[in-house]
Coordinates of C-alpha atoms in Angstrom, one line a residue:
X1 CA 84.4 73.8 103.5
X2 CA 82.4 74.3 106.7
X3 CA 79.3 73.1 105.0
X4 CA 81.1 70.1 103.7
X5 CA 82.4 69.3 107.2
X6 CA 78.9 69.7 108.7
X7 CA 77.4 67.4 106.0
X8 CA 80.1 64.8 106.8
X9 CA 79.4 65.0 110.5
X10 CA 75.6 64.8 109.9
X11 CA 76.0 61.8 107.6
X12 CA 78.3 60.0 110.1
X13 CA 75.7 60.7 112.9
X14 CA 72.9 59.3 110.7
X15 CA 75.0 56.2 109.8
X16 CA 75.8 55.6 113.4
X17 CA 72.1 55.8 114.4
X18 CA 71.2 53.4 111.5
X19 CA 73.8 50.8 112.4
X20 CA 73.4 51.1 116.1
X21 CA 70.9 48.2 116.5
X22 CA 70.3 44.9 114.9
X23 CA 66.9 44.1 113.6
X24 CA 64.6 43.4 116.6
X25 CA 63.6 39.9 117.1
X26 CA 66.9 38.5 115.7
X27 CA 67.5 36.6 119.0
X28 CA 63.9 35.7 119.9
X29 CA 63.6 32.4 121.9
X30 CA 59.9 31.9 121.7
X31 CA 58.5 29.2 119.4
X32 CA 55.1 30.8 119.2
X33 CA 54.2 32.1 115.8
X34 CA 53.8 35.8 115.5
X35 CA 50.2 37.0 115.1
X36 CA 51.3 40.3 113.6
X37 CA 54.3 39.8 111.3
X38 CA 56.9 42.7 111.6
X39 CA 58.2 44.5 108.6
X40 CA 61.8 43.6 107.6
X41 CA 64.2 46.6 108.0
X42 CA 67.0 44.9 106.1
X43 CA 66.2 46.4 102.7
X44 CA 66.2 50.0 104.2
X45 CA 69.6 49.4 105.9
X46 CA 71.0 48.0 102.6
X47 CA 69.6 51.1 100.7
X48 CA 71.1 53.4 103.2
X49 CA 74.5 51.7 102.7
X50 CA 74.4 52.3 99.0
X51 CA 73.9 56.1 99.4
X52 CA 71.4 56.1 96.5
X53 CA 68.9 58.7 97.7
X54 CA 66.1 57.7 95.4
X55 CA 66.3 54.1 96.6
X56 CA 66.5 55.2 100.2
X57 CA 63.4 57.4 99.8
X58 CA 61.5 54.5 98.2
X59 CA 62.5 51.6 100.3
X60 CA 62.9 53.4 103.7
X61 CA 59.8 55.4 103.0
X62 CA 57.7 52.2 102.8
X63 CA 59.2 51.1 106.1
X64 CA 58.8 54.5 107.8
X65 CA 55.2 54.9 106.8
X66 CA 54.1 51.4 107.8
X67 CA 52.2 51.2 111.1
X68 CA 53.5 47.6 111.7
X69 CA 57.1 48.7 111.7
X70 CA 58.8 48.5 115.1
X71 CA 59.5 51.9 116.7
X72 CA 63.3 51.6 116.5
X73 CA 63.3 50.4 112.9
X74 CA 60.9 53.2 112.0
X75 CA 63.2 55.8 113.6
X76 CA 66.1 54.5 111.6
X77 CA 64.1 54.5 108.4
X78 CA 62.9 58.1 109.0
X79 CA 66.4 59.2 109.7
X80 CA 67.7 57.6 106.5
X81 CA 64.9 59.2 104.5
X82 CA 65.3 62.6 106.1
X83 CA 69.1 62.5 105.2
X84 CA 68.2 61.6 101.6
X85 CA 65.6 64.5 101.5
X86 CA 68.3 66.8 102.9
X87 CA 70.8 65.8 100.2
X88 CA 68.2 66.5 97.5
X89 CA 67.6 70.0 99.0
X90 CA 64.1 69.1 100.1
X91 CA 64.4 70.7 103.5
X92 CA 60.7 70.8 104.4
X93 CA 60.4 67.0 103.8
X94 CA 63.6 66.3 105.8
X95 CA 62.3 68.5 108.7
X96 CA 59.0 66.6 108.6
X97 CA 60.7 63.2 108.9
X98 CA 62.9 64.6 111.8
X99 CA 59.7 65.9 113.5
X100 CA 58.3 62.4 113.4
X101 CA 61.5 60.9 114.8
X102 CA 61.4 63.4 117.7
X103 CA 57.8 62.6 118.4
X104 CA 58.7 58.9 118.5
X105 CA 61.9 59.5 120.6
X106 CA 62.4 63.1 122.0
X107 CA 65.7 62.2 123.6
X108 CA 67.8 62.2 120.4
X109 CA 70.1 65.2 120.8
X110 CA 71.7 64.5 117.3
X111 CA 68.4 64.8 115.6
X112 CA 67.6 68.1 117.4
X113 CA 70.9 69.5 116.2
X114 CA 70.4 68.2 112.6
X115 CA 66.9 69.7 112.5
X116 CA 68.3 72.9 113.9
X117 CA 70.8 73.1 111.0
X118 CA 67.9 72.6 108.6
X119 CA 65.8 75.4 110.2
X120 CA 68.9 77.7 110.0
X121 CA 69.4 76.9 106.3
X122 CA 65.8 77.7 105.8
X123 CA 66.2 81.0 107.6
X124 CA 64.1 80.2 110.6
X125 CA 66.6 81.3 113.3
X126 CA 64.3 81.1 116.3
X127 CA 63.4 77.4 115.6
X128 CA 67.1 76.7 114.9
X129 CA 68.2 78.2 118.2
X130 CA 65.5 76.3 120.0
X131 CA 66.6 73.0 118.5
X132 CA 70.3 73.6 119.2
X133 CA 69.3 74.5 122.8
X134 CA 67.2 71.3 123.1
X135 CA 70.2 69.3 121.9
X136 CA 72.5 70.9 124.5
X137 CA 69.9 70.4 127.2
X138 CA 69.8 66.6 126.3
X139 CA 73.5 66.4 126.0
X140 CA 75.5 69.3 127.5
X141 CA 78.7 67.8 125.9
X142 CA 77.3 67.9 122.3
X143 CA 80.0 69.9 120.6
X144 CA 78.3 70.4 117.3
X145 CA 75.1 71.7 118.9
X146 CA 77.2 74.0 121.2
X147 CA 79.1 75.4 118.2
X148 CA 75.9 75.8 116.2
X149 CA 74.1 77.5 119.2
X150 CA 77.1 79.9 119.8
X151 CA 77.4 80.7 116.1
X152 CA 73.7 81.5 115.7
X153 CA 73.6 83.5 118.9
X154 CA 76.5 85.7 117.6
X155 CA 74.7 86.0 114.3
X156 CA 71.5 87.2 116.0
X157 CA 73.5 89.6 118.2
X158 CA 75.1 91.1 115.0
X159 CA 71.7 91.4 113.3
X160 CA 70.3 93.0 116.4
X161 CA 73.1 95.6 116.5
X162 CA 72.6 96.3 112.8
X163 CA 68.9 96.8 113.3
X164 CA 69.5 99.1 116.2
X165 CA 71.9 101.3 114.1
X166 CA 69.5 101.4 111.1
X167 CA 66.4 102.1 113.1
X168 CA 68.0 104.7 115.4
X169 CA 65.8 107.9 115.4
X170 CA 67.4 110.9 113.9
X171 CA 68.2 113.4 116.6
X172 CA 68.6 117.1 115.6
X173 CA 71.8 118.8 116.1
X174 CA 72.0 121.2 119.1
X175 CA 72.6 124.2 116.7
X176 CA 69.6 123.5 114.6
X177 CA 66.2 124.9 115.5
X178 CA 63.8 122.4 117.1
X179 CA 61.5 120.4 114.8
X180 CA 57.8 121.1 114.9

């Protein structure tokens, strides 16, 4: 149930980021021809709306990997493709796309949180904690990141306590002779 809720929240965040901006240049007033035509993001947005992961990966991948794509459109395409990789349980590829997004725009708290969730699912708790912390630093009111950070910190605390109990040196009883 909790994983389903997290997936729903993550997908809503991805959809919001994808739909946040219209294609750039839609309101251009210049009559000069473009010397370097831009790549059209509309097919990627349409693919993301269909929730067909194979289509998203193919269409948005072409947009994300094209150097002529505008930065904002490339970020949206990478986010869409990363979500598709995540749903296909291809966590490393999803993390790779989110890495690229954060190199292009390191101010996206939602992406740090989503990538932190992926690191946590992969078992890399230090990276997950760092990403949750980065999301909170960017947006102190980010409830999902705060909950993830708190939950992971408690998990690490429990693991540390268990390790301390398991690795405690055996001390001899006072009535037994000293060990040599």
